[in-house]
Amino acid sequence: TSSGIGTGLATNRVVIATKSPAQTAAVDALRQQRHRAMEVYGLYLELLTIFITHPSVVVGTYAASTIKMALSTPALVQNAPEFKGYDLLLAALPSVLQGVVMLAMKSDGPDTSASADTPVAVYLLMDFDDVNAFSAFHSTARSNALQLAQAMATIAPVEAFELLIGYLSELANEIAALDASTVQMPEVPLENRRKWEALSVIFGKTVTGMLEARTKLLSEKQDSPIRATAIATIENSIQNSYPALVAFAPRVHSMMAAHLNTLSSYLPYLAINPSHLMSYIDMLFSHLLKPAVNTVGNQSAVGGRPKTVDGVFDVEEVGQLLVRRSACKYFIRACKDTNGQMLSLAEECVRKVDSMWSNQLLSWGERGLLIEGLFLVSNHITDSAQQSEFLNQVAGDTINRWTTNELTRGVASAASFVSYIGIDALDPSEDALTHRETMIGCVKVIYGASMRLTTPHRPPTHMAQARAQAIGSTSTPQDVFAPVLLAVLPNLLSMIRCVHELWTVQGRTHIHPQLHGVLEMSKEEAALRLGGFLSNNAEKRRGSKDTDNNAQITFKTGIDSVRNFLDNMRDNSYLALKYMLGRAVFYTIPDISGILLETVFNGMDQMQLKHVRFVTKNVVHTLVDNCPAQHHRTILSSLLPGYISFITQLLDEQWSEFMRRVPDLRAGGGLEGGLPNDRDSTRGTENEEVLAVLECLCVA
């Protein structure tokens, strides 16, 4: 219906040049039809604006979907200003954006324990049975709202942008007034914080829509004053709003993180107007110039958990950590989305990063993220020698740390690895904590390099690859990461082998008995976490007296810290290996199949299923996809038969256990021990494990 109404308005534009009575009557009838169509279209938009601003999330979501379809009318998309209902659309724009903000705002969902004192709360209780149902629906609602915001900005870029700037300015003034009213951290109402977050995301979609409209205007072949004016208006709107938004800096950390997301929307604009790019980078770095978050063992580098006092997280430190990570994340995005404009600023950025690192203002994790952004910048260096020199300047120290004799001895065996990272005792030494920080920091840099670095010009085409294979060439001299790969791979694979061996019977003997919980969570600890780990009840977080030792010491001796460290090391190592498998130099290593059998594929029969799936998806799949044909016999034929046999055996065991609980279903029996999808039992999890093993077998 939406498309039909829009098409009708578009196709009724008929020019009749003759003046006969019959034709004049036809013209009058057509004008009346147009007038009636405009009345209907106006009523139609009025109803939709009522629906999209309705207190019910369900009603608003379906209205947003309908409006989005109405905006997809070809005549409207192709030439919006000439669309007959364009003025009516502009009039409806404020109400539509108001509804979009309501739908994009985060919410807690229905609360049956409290009285419904607002229309929104009443409709939440009417529309949803529980929080889970609301969360699933609200994800779709928010996505539809953001897509509608982008569509509106494409159709009416300047009008939508000015409205949104008005909303942001109004809310920013309220926040600034609260900031000025107290020296302490201001208490910004929760609704305002959620509204700010929603506006920041909507703003990003709006700027994207504006830039799409600009690109569309630039692609038009016929030049005209109207077209030039429209392009200039869009560019001026973005340019004039940027300085004020950069200057705004809310003190509430969660709002500052959302504001950084707002500013990142300007990156496509900064790519074509790089004069403001350095000031944008300086703004990001300004959030890193304060000392790094005071965490246990510098956990911002290891697992991202700030310190706790009696099991309670420090809210101020959590917020500061969020802002710092957001600044690092948007630095990577700036290096990626500015089309090489960062290359002229690369040396300055390297100096600033080195200065912050030498002054102990960065954690290992933050430094790794900034270096990852610099890897992206280096891809625009067209000379291989210059790029290699730049990489050595950026990451040479990290690579040297990873290849030291001390670390090589530390990953020589499971026993040495346990001692090296300090999980053979309840109270790890300072050296052990330093080793953890260094290892995870180095692995993240290696992962970033393997993922981000390309050849100086562009990846080789399929024809170039075929030509290289035809002449027997198996290396890529232009791959500046190749020497780094060969240097770091031995210790990386040794570390993976050590982590795998921790799950074996022999490996467990090296770990302190009270730290066995780092390998798998006990039922008591799982119950403790589900009972209130994320709540505000500190007593629940600390656990009760009848819990076992593992649950009791979770927040006291660092089981969480070690578990996060091992998870980060394993996952980042697998991912680094995944991208290494995509490089030709990997397959030139002598006896690489035997090395992989002894490291990555070692001890898989003792691994948890989630780890088997991760290896399958990121290592086995990538290996099969990228292994050159001439190495199929020497590599794939050595690795896959044993792996497929292991997966098949695992599937047989899982399936036998599953079928043991299933009586004759043809006789109408049920599943022994509960329904398969009963979330209160373990049946659903076990069924998922069967499907997970099937997935691994299919990939193999």
XYZ file of C-alpha atoms in Angstrom:
700
model
C 0.000 0.000 0.000
C 2.826 2.394 0.828
C 4.476 1.885 -2.543
C 1.138 2.121 -4.315
C 0.274 5.497 -2.841
C 3.729 6.873 -3.611
C 3.688 5.563 -7.166
C 0.255 7.047 -7.735
C 1.465 10.460 -6.667
C 4.462 10.168 -8.958
C 2.714 8.888 -12.087
C -0.075 11.471 -11.996
C 2.300 14.172 -13.236
C 1.001 14.462 -16.810
C 1.501 17.492 -19.066
C -1.314 18.107 -21.598
C -0.660 20.863 -24.123
C -3.949 20.804 -26.066
C -6.918 23.058 -25.247
C -9.983 21.121 -26.490
C -13.020 21.045 -24.116
C -12.724 17.319 -23.586
C -9.069 17.554 -22.772
C -9.633 20.562 -20.512
C -12.213 18.542 -18.598
C -9.740 15.682 -18.361
C -7.110 18.051 -16.973
C -9.573 19.364 -14.364
C -10.489 15.818 -13.386
C -6.833 14.933 -13.098
C -6.183 17.967 -10.903
C -9.057 16.962 -8.633
C -7.642 13.444 -8.506
C -4.223 14.826 -7.564
C -5.768 17.021 -4.886
C -7.665 14.066 -3.470
C -4.528 11.933 -3.602
C -2.621 14.584 -1.668
C -5.356 14.666 0.981
C -5.216 10.891 1.327
C -1.415 10.913 1.448
C -1.432 13.622 4.115
C -3.911 11.636 6.216
C -1.820 8.513 5.665
C 1.351 10.227 6.950
C -0.543 11.751 9.872
C -1.740 8.313 10.960
C 1.760 6.864 10.660
C 3.250 9.650 12.781
C 0.626 8.920 15.445
C 1.517 5.236 15.361
C 5.301 5.692 15.427
C 5.076 7.920 18.522
C 2.660 5.533 20.259
C 3.718 4.325 23.756
C 3.600 0.725 22.528
C 6.940 -0.459 21.133
C 5.107 -2.968 18.936
C 2.878 -0.339 17.327
C 5.813 2.028 16.837
C 7.989 -0.668 15.275
C 5.418 -1.666 12.662
C 4.797 1.996 11.877
C 8.547 2.508 11.371
C 8.660 -0.460 8.980
C 5.723 0.952 7.019
C 7.268 4.422 6.750
C 10.550 2.875 5.627
C 8.704 1.062 2.819
C 6.919 4.279 1.869
C 10.284 6.004 1.507
C 11.502 3.276 -0.848
C 9.135 4.420 -3.618
C 11.317 4.661 -6.760
C 10.009 8.108 -7.710
C 10.820 9.399 -4.221
C 14.261 7.817 -4.083
C 15.267 8.997 -7.557
C 14.221 12.641 -7.228
C 12.787 13.479 -3.830
C 12.309 17.283 -4.199
C 10.052 16.799 -7.259
C 7.900 14.213 -5.482
C 4.371 15.618 -5.097
C 4.128 14.668 -1.414
C 7.585 15.944 -0.508
C 6.293 18.926 1.484
C 4.026 16.615 3.465
C 6.992 14.362 4.205
C 9.007 17.307 5.496
C 6.109 18.331 7.725
C 5.958 14.818 9.189
C 9.714 14.619 9.709
C 9.821 15.961 13.332
C 7.254 13.425 14.520
C 8.977 10.594 12.664
C 12.354 11.424 14.215
C 10.729 11.681 17.633
C 9.373 8.166 17.171
C 12.755 6.931 15.934
C 14.413 8.237 19.105
C 11.804 6.496 21.277
C 12.347 3.172 19.498
C 16.146 3.452 19.563
C 16.355 4.171 23.298
C 17.423 1.253 25.449
C 14.913 -0.047 27.970
C 14.749 -2.558 30.817
C 11.613 -4.210 29.470
C 8.475 -5.184 31.416
C 8.765 -5.130 35.205
C 6.077 -7.217 36.900
C 7.393 -6.372 40.365
C 6.670 -2.647 40.044
C 3.500 -0.733 39.373
C 3.047 0.443 35.788
C 2.944 4.204 36.341
C 3.566 5.309 32.739
C 1.834 4.466 29.439
C 5.056 2.893 28.167
C 5.266 0.592 31.200
C 1.612 -0.385 30.802
C 2.075 -1.374 27.164
C 5.282 -3.280 27.962
C 3.341 -5.463 30.389
C 0.559 -5.916 27.840
C 2.827 -6.724 24.892
C 5.527 -8.942 26.423
C 5.518 -11.869 28.823
C 9.067 -11.392 30.090
C 12.299 -9.477 29.591
C 13.710 -12.071 27.169
C 10.773 -11.675 24.785
C 11.109 -7.895 24.959
C 14.875 -7.967 24.357
C 14.491 -10.101 21.240
C 11.806 -7.799 19.815
C 13.520 -4.562 20.834
C 16.649 -5.529 18.923
C 14.566 -5.637 15.734
C 12.746 -2.438 16.686
C 16.002 -0.545 17.196
C 17.409 -1.830 13.908
C 14.288 -0.738 11.994
C 14.394 2.686 13.640
C 18.031 3.252 12.664
C 17.372 2.153 9.082
C 14.470 4.602 8.935
C 16.721 7.412 10.222
C 19.215 6.728 7.441
C 16.436 6.592 4.832
C 15.025 9.934 6.009
C 18.476 11.518 5.822
C 18.869 10.239 2.269
C 15.510 11.722 1.198
C 15.746 14.985 3.174
C 19.392 15.260 4.255
C 19.618 18.842 5.443
C 16.207 18.943 7.141
C 16.791 15.681 9.027
C 20.282 16.753 10.043
C 19.165 20.142 11.361
C 16.375 18.555 13.388
C 18.770 16.066 14.925
C 21.347 18.754 15.687
C 18.568 20.622 17.476
C 17.745 17.566 19.605
C 21.424 17.026 20.410
C 22.000 20.687 21.280
C 18.986 20.806 23.576
C 20.079 17.705 25.462
C 23.718 18.848 25.502
C 22.676 22.124 27.140
C 20.847 20.207 29.877
C 23.909 18.044 30.487
C 26.252 21.057 30.461
C 24.056 22.747 33.074
C 24.319 19.665 35.300
C 28.094 19.585 34.780
C 28.392 23.221 35.818
C 26.248 22.745 38.919
C 28.702 20.472 40.762
C 32.395 19.754 41.062
C 31.682 16.050 41.541
C 30.489 13.709 38.810
C 26.977 14.977 37.926
C 23.964 12.740 38.444
C 22.473 12.692 34.952
C 19.035 11.020 34.894
C 19.012 7.549 33.363
C 16.474 8.589 30.721
C 18.750 11.410 29.545
C 21.730 9.061 29.314
C 19.721 6.584 27.279
C 18.381 9.338 25.067
C 21.911 10.611 24.455
C 23.087 7.135 23.472
C 20.144 6.724 21.091
C 20.707 10.161 19.550
C 24.397 9.406 19.026
C 23.609 6.224 17.098
C 20.838 7.916 15.098
C 23.211 10.770 14.318
C 25.655 8.311 12.796
C 22.966 6.894 10.533
C 21.832 10.403 9.606
C 25.314 11.528 8.581
C 25.675 8.308 6.579
C 22.420 9.111 4.781
C 23.574 12.666 4.087
C 26.831 11.470 2.579
C 24.919 8.954 0.457
C 22.754 11.804 -0.824
C 25.906 13.812 -1.586
C 27.443 10.877 -3.460
C 24.252 10.460 -5.462
C 24.271 14.142 -6.432
C 27.923 13.963 -7.447
C 27.222 10.953 -9.663
C 24.597 12.791 -11.706
C 25.884 13.500 -15.198
C 24.013 16.747 -15.788
C 25.350 19.708 -13.852
C 22.976 22.428 -12.677
C 22.880 25.271 -10.141
C 20.285 23.357 -8.090
C 22.577 20.324 -7.882
C 25.596 22.430 -6.924
C 23.567 24.250 -4.262
C 22.326 20.973 -2.783
C 25.870 19.577 -2.542
C 27.171 22.782 -0.954
C 24.294 22.842 1.547
C 25.025 19.286 2.700
C 28.752 19.958 3.058
C 28.186 23.241 4.910
C 25.739 21.618 7.330
C 28.287 18.967 8.282
C 31.203 21.394 8.413
C 29.408 23.990 10.549
C 28.224 21.458 13.137
C 31.563 19.686 13.623
C 33.456 22.252 15.796
C 30.640 22.578 18.342
C 30.265 18.819 18.723
C 34.022 18.317 19.125
C 34.099 20.974 21.842
C 31.320 19.297 23.824
C 32.708 16.866 26.417
C 30.256 15.414 28.963
C 31.882 14.278 32.197
C 29.698 11.186 32.561
C 31.847 8.414 31.101
C 29.069 6.409 29.443
C 27.839 9.570 27.711
C 31.364 10.484 26.616
C 31.770 7.037 25.059
C 28.508 7.541 23.159
C 29.678 11.019 22.122
C 32.838 9.519 20.622
C 30.549 7.340 18.532
C 28.737 10.489 17.387
C 31.981 12.141 16.327
C 33.132 9.024 14.462
C 30.221 9.615 12.077
C 32.218 12.529 10.633
C 35.110 10.310 9.483
C 33.862 10.004 5.866
C 33.646 13.807 5.835
C 37.167 14.112 7.301
C 38.402 11.810 4.537
C 37.465 14.437 1.947
C 38.312 17.427 4.191
C 41.395 16.307 6.144
C 42.152 19.711 7.659
C 40.293 18.707 10.847
C 41.728 15.183 10.987
C 44.654 15.912 13.323
C 42.398 17.760 15.756
C 40.114 14.708 15.770
C 43.073 12.405 16.569
C 44.246 14.797 19.305
C 40.756 14.706 20.797
C 40.879 10.880 20.909
C 44.358 10.873 22.447
C 43.270 13.403 25.081
C 41.191 10.662 26.697
C 44.326 8.515 27.012
C 46.543 11.167 28.611
C 45.277 10.371 32.095
C 46.973 7.448 33.881
C 45.644 4.053 32.830
C 42.844 2.561 34.900
C 44.153 1.203 38.215
C 43.349 -2.451 37.759
C 44.498 -5.669 39.337
C 47.637 -6.680 37.452
C 46.769 -4.104 34.773
C 43.679 -6.090 33.846
C 42.770 -3.592 31.164
C 45.371 -5.425 29.103
C 44.525 -8.937 30.248
C 40.814 -9.296 30.622
C 39.289 -5.876 30.857
C 38.117 -6.200 34.447
C 38.851 -3.254 36.725
C 39.733 -3.830 40.338
C 37.082 -4.745 42.875
C 36.662 -3.919 46.534
C 35.000 -6.834 48.341
C 33.780 -8.071 44.984
C 32.202 -4.754 43.942
C 33.436 -3.073 40.766
C 34.432 0.574 40.979
C 31.880 2.339 38.762
C 34.185 5.286 38.085
C 36.938 2.998 36.836
C 34.535 0.968 34.695
C 33.389 4.191 33.012
C 36.935 5.451 32.516
C 37.922 2.125 30.967
C 34.931 2.351 28.599
C 35.981 5.800 27.358
C 39.611 4.760 26.882
C 38.665 1.689 24.876
C 36.238 3.718 22.787
C 39.019 6.195 21.987
C 41.292 3.341 20.842
C 38.503 1.768 18.800
C 37.704 4.983 16.954
C 41.394 5.587 16.286
C 41.397 2.279 14.389
C 38.283 3.381 12.545
C 39.924 6.696 11.643
C 42.909 4.835 10.207
C 40.574 2.588 8.229
C 37.902 4.977 6.938
C 39.861 8.059 5.860
C 41.205 6.690 2.546
C 44.895 7.041 3.336
C 44.661 10.596 4.711
C 46.217 9.352 7.967
C 49.475 8.576 6.169
C 50.654 12.187 6.412
C 49.999 12.078 10.176
C 51.582 8.663 10.767
C 54.922 9.856 12.183
C 53.185 12.257 14.563
C 50.839 9.490 15.745
C 53.779 7.122 16.318
C 55.527 9.758 18.447
C 52.410 10.347 20.521
C 51.814 6.621 21.076
C 55.461 6.066 22.055
C 55.307 9.021 24.433
C 52.156 7.771 26.162
C 53.636 4.267 26.418
C 56.956 5.463 27.870
C 55.071 7.605 30.418
C 53.011 4.555 31.457
C 49.757 6.136 30.303
C 48.720 3.115 28.214
C 47.958 -0.462 29.108
C 49.237 -3.270 26.904
C 45.788 -3.742 25.420
C 45.344 -0.060 24.590
C 48.786 0.119 23.013
C 47.952 -2.956 20.932
C 44.797 -1.319 19.586
C 46.631 1.871 18.633
C 49.354 -0.135 16.890
C 46.648 -2.034 15.006
C 45.445 1.288 13.619
C 48.988 2.172 12.549
C 49.210 -1.154 10.704
C 46.239 -0.010 8.621
C 48.005 3.266 7.873
C 51.131 1.403 6.744
C 49.151 -0.364 4.005
C 49.143 2.938 2.089
C 52.963 2.989 1.906
C 53.742 1.847 -1.625
C 57.413 0.992 -1.082
C 58.048 -2.372 0.610
C 61.302 -1.263 2.232
C 59.712 1.870 3.676
C 56.738 -0.089 4.962
C 59.033 -2.646 6.629
C 60.986 0.172 8.270
C 57.757 1.754 9.521
C 56.533 -1.580 10.928
C 59.818 -2.087 12.745
C 59.454 1.376 14.242
C 55.888 0.648 15.370
C 56.048 -2.976 16.511
C 59.715 -3.994 16.527
C 59.933 -3.835 20.325
C 56.859 -6.055 20.698
C 58.169 -8.664 18.263
C 61.514 -8.714 20.084
C 59.769 -9.284 23.420
C 57.832 -12.213 21.949
C 60.958 -13.893 20.596
C 63.162 -13.620 23.717
C 64.873 -16.718 25.107
C 63.053 -16.212 28.412
C 59.624 -16.475 26.788
C 60.787 -19.406 24.650
C 61.714 -21.274 27.843
C 58.395 -20.254 29.394
C 56.363 -21.961 26.641
C 58.617 -25.004 26.316
C 56.204 -27.249 28.264
C 52.989 -27.132 30.267
C 54.960 -27.179 33.534
C 57.167 -24.252 32.531
C 54.142 -22.341 31.194
C 52.224 -22.774 34.473
C 55.218 -21.507 36.420
C 55.846 -18.665 33.954
C 52.329 -17.208 34.340
C 52.131 -17.964 38.071
C 49.183 -20.356 38.413
C 51.183 -22.909 40.375
C 50.566 -20.811 43.497
C 47.643 -18.867 44.943
C 49.677 -15.679 45.240
C 51.417 -15.011 41.901
C 54.627 -13.027 41.882
C 54.975 -9.626 40.269
C 57.114 -11.234 37.581
C 54.322 -13.691 36.753
C 51.782 -10.865 36.443
C 54.211 -8.988 34.204
C 54.636 -12.104 32.066
C 50.863 -12.331 31.584
C 50.613 -8.689 30.557
C 53.534 -8.995 28.166
C 52.246 -12.197 26.559
C 48.704 -10.990 25.956
C 49.982 -7.615 24.733
C 52.362 -9.251 22.259
C 49.776 -11.748 20.999
C 47.265 -8.963 20.356
C 49.839 -7.036 18.329
C 50.717 -10.188 16.355
C 47.019 -10.826 15.735
C 46.518 -7.224 14.617
C 49.486 -7.420 12.249
C 48.391 -10.714 10.695
C 44.852 -9.389 10.201
C 45.524 -5.805 9.080
C 48.711 -5.915 7.019
C 48.393 -6.380 3.273
C 50.909 -6.133 0.461
C 52.071 -2.575 -0.323
C 49.870 -2.123 -3.388
C 47.002 -4.588 -3.366
C 46.449 -8.305 -2.753
C 47.522 -10.450 -5.753
C 44.783 -11.239 -8.232
C 43.694 -14.782 -9.004
C 45.641 -14.597 -12.288
C 48.791 -13.515 -10.441
C 48.384 -16.363 -7.973
C 47.881 -18.855 -10.810
C 50.974 -17.525 -12.601
C 53.039 -17.822 -9.399
C 51.896 -21.411 -8.904
C 52.646 -22.259 -12.541
C 56.287 -21.237 -12.159
C 56.569 -22.927 -8.773
C 56.730 -19.753 -6.680
C 55.340 -20.301 -3.185
C 56.447 -17.102 -1.464
C 55.331 -13.506 -1.666
C 58.356 -11.180 -1.526
C 56.100 -8.135 -1.221
C 54.431 -9.500 1.919
C 56.115 -7.394 4.607
C 54.528 -9.570 7.299
C 56.315 -12.700 6.029
C 59.545 -12.230 8.057
C 57.491 -11.333 11.127
C 55.405 -14.491 10.694
C 58.480 -16.692 10.503
C 59.919 -15.052 13.626
C 56.852 -15.200 15.892
C 55.232 -18.467 14.786
C 57.403 -20.928 16.821
C 56.568 -19.397 20.210
C 52.943 -18.843 19.173
C 52.455 -22.525 18.340
C 54.340 -23.616 21.460
C 52.081 -21.454 23.594
C 48.972 -22.979 21.944
C 50.321 -26.464 22.724
C 50.894 -25.492 26.374
C 47.357 -24.125 26.725
C 45.926 -27.329 25.222
C 47.954 -29.482 27.614
C 46.514 -27.685 30.653
C 43.238 -29.553 30.076
C 44.944 -32.966 30.133
C 45.248 -35.044 33.308
C 48.999 -34.473 33.413
C 48.646 -30.760 32.769
C 46.236 -30.262 35.677
C 48.808 -31.582 38.117
C 50.989 -28.517 37.546
C 48.207 -26.066 38.533
C 47.523 -25.216 42.176
C 44.552 -27.354 43.352
C 42.500 -24.313 44.326
C 42.993 -22.811 40.867
C 41.587 -25.728 38.862
C 38.521 -23.530 38.412
C 40.406 -21.596 35.736
C 39.833 -24.547 33.373
C 36.130 -25.059 33.901
C 33.498 -23.427 36.035
C 32.071 -25.508 38.868
C 28.309 -25.878 39.304
C 28.500 -23.851 42.519
C 30.327 -20.994 40.816
C 27.892 -21.032 37.906
C 24.994 -20.850 40.366
C 26.729 -18.022 42.198
C 27.148 -16.008 39.001
C 23.595 -16.604 37.842
C 22.409 -15.641 41.317
C 23.722 -12.101 41.201
C 27.136 -11.586 39.639
C 25.859 -8.589 37.725
C 23.490 -7.301 40.397
C 24.176 -4.600 42.942
C 24.134 -7.110 45.809
C 27.700 -7.394 47.067
C 26.862 -10.326 49.329
C 25.698 -12.361 46.339
C 28.874 -11.473 44.489
C 31.057 -12.667 47.346
C 29.105 -15.897 47.627
C 27.648 -17.712 50.606
C 29.441 -19.856 53.161
C 28.239 -23.155 51.732
C 29.861 -22.653 48.305
C 32.988 -24.604 47.426
C 36.508 -23.211 47.395
C 36.515 -22.382 43.677
C 33.426 -20.198 43.958
C 34.596 -18.702 47.246
C 37.967 -17.502 45.935
C 36.747 -16.286 42.542
C 37.023 -12.634 43.523
C 39.864 -13.025 46.011
C 42.708 -14.902 44.333
C 42.158 -14.052 40.686
C 40.508 -17.105 39.118
C 38.635 -14.653 36.911
C 41.911 -12.988 35.988
C 43.624 -16.231 34.971
C 40.548 -17.537 33.170
C 40.258 -14.327 31.158
C 43.982 -14.444 30.417
C 43.811 -18.020 29.095
C 40.671 -17.276 27.069
C 42.270 -14.180 25.542
C 45.534 -15.969 24.790
C 43.838 -18.959 23.197
C 41.306 -17.004 21.137
C 43.739 -14.324 19.942
C 46.315 -16.989 19.062
C 43.778 -18.958 17.012
C 42.711 -15.776 15.220
C 46.306 -14.751 14.527
C 46.951 -18.231 13.136
C 43.805 -17.947 11.014
C 45.173 -14.914 9.166
C 48.657 -16.420 8.936
C 47.127 -19.398 7.120
C 46.045 -16.990 4.387
C 49.652 -16.101 3.522
C 51.694 -18.152 1.070
C 54.872 -18.015 3.154
C 53.202 -20.152 5.838
C 53.164 -23.196 3.562
C 56.887 -22.930 2.791
C 57.854 -23.785 6.385
C 59.516 -27.224 6.464
C 57.350 -29.992 7.995
C 54.577 -27.540 8.858
C 52.019 -30.373 8.971
C 54.028 -32.185 11.652
C 54.414 -28.955 13.627
C 50.649 -28.338 13.522
C 49.954 -31.923 14.633
C 52.187 -31.456 17.678
C 50.753 -28.049 18.627
C 47.337 -26.929 17.365
C 45.913 -30.444 16.924
C 47.545 -31.772 20.091
C 45.281 -32.669 23.019
C 42.024 -31.909 21.208
C 40.420 -35.010 22.753
C 40.707 -33.267 26.144
C 39.399 -29.892 24.984
C 35.976 -28.508 25.745
C 33.580 -28.587 22.817
C 33.431 -24.784 22.534
C 37.201 -24.755 21.985
C 36.969 -27.533 19.391
C 34.399 -25.462 17.514
C 36.626 -22.383 17.644
C 39.601 -24.302 16.252
C 37.416 -25.828 13.542
C 35.933 -22.542 12.427
C 39.079 -20.425 12.513
C 41.924 -22.867 11.831
C 40.679 -25.993 10.037
C 38.276 -24.127 7.765
C 40.878 -21.487 6.850
C 43.547 -24.130 6.287
C 41.366 -26.052 3.816
C 40.386 -22.845 2.012
C 43.915 -21.460 1.616
C 46.263 -24.431 1.353
C 47.884 -24.324 -2.135
C 47.054 -27.287 -4.356
C 50.666 -28.456 -4.491
C 50.639 -28.901 -0.690
C 47.382 -30.850 -0.396
C 49.168 -34.198 -0.185
C 51.810 -33.093 2.290
C 49.635 -30.942 4.569
C 45.909 -31.671 4.275
C 46.356 -35.416 3.836
C 48.445 -35.454 7.012
C 46.094 -33.391 9.174
C 42.513 -34.044 8.112
C 42.117 -37.857 8.399
C 42.959 -37.898 12.106
C 40.879 -34.798 12.744
C 37.827 -36.190 10.931
C 38.223 -39.478 12.818
C 38.303 -37.569 16.113
C 35.217 -35.516 15.220
C 33.355 -38.659 14.072
C 34.170 -40.419 17.342
C 33.054 -37.366 19.294
C 29.804 -37.320 17.339
C 29.219 -41.025 18.064
C 29.703 -40.442 21.785
C 27.403 -37.412 21.877
C 24.755 -39.140 19.783
C 24.849 -42.326 21.889
C 24.399 -40.302 25.070
C 21.551 -38.410 23.450
C 19.784 -41.552 22.239
C 20.212 -43.232 25.625
C 17.732 -40.757 27.060
C 15.269 -41.010 24.203
C 12.664 -43.784 24.507
C 10.737 -44.996 21.483
C 9.328 -41.711 20.218
C 7.035 -43.590 17.834
C 5.276 -44.979 20.903
C 4.543 -41.460 22.033
C 7.165 -41.308 24.755
C 8.936 -38.167 25.861
C 12.585 -37.378 26.392
C 13.909 -38.908 29.573
C 14.890 -36.249 32.076
C 13.014 -33.377 30.506
C 12.199 -31.713 27.214
C 15.056 -31.072 24.789
C 14.511 -27.319 24.916
C 13.950 -27.090 28.660
C 16.273 -24.252 29.630
C 16.053 -25.209 33.317
C 17.762 -28.534 32.579
C 20.901 -29.436 30.679
C 19.011 -31.110 27.823
C 19.007 -28.085 25.553
C 22.739 -27.618 26.044
C 23.465 -31.260 25.291
C 21.377 -31.158 22.118
C 23.295 -28.059 21.052
C 26.518 -29.989 21.624
C 25.358 -32.717 19.225
C 24.628 -30.064 16.590
C 27.971 -28.408 17.323
C 29.829 -31.652 16.623
C 27.853 -32.091 13.398
C 28.913 -28.578 12.428
C 32.578 -29.443 13.033
C 32.256 -32.616 10.951
C 30.637 -30.724 8.059
C 33.422 -28.130 8.052
C 36.074 -30.861 8.092
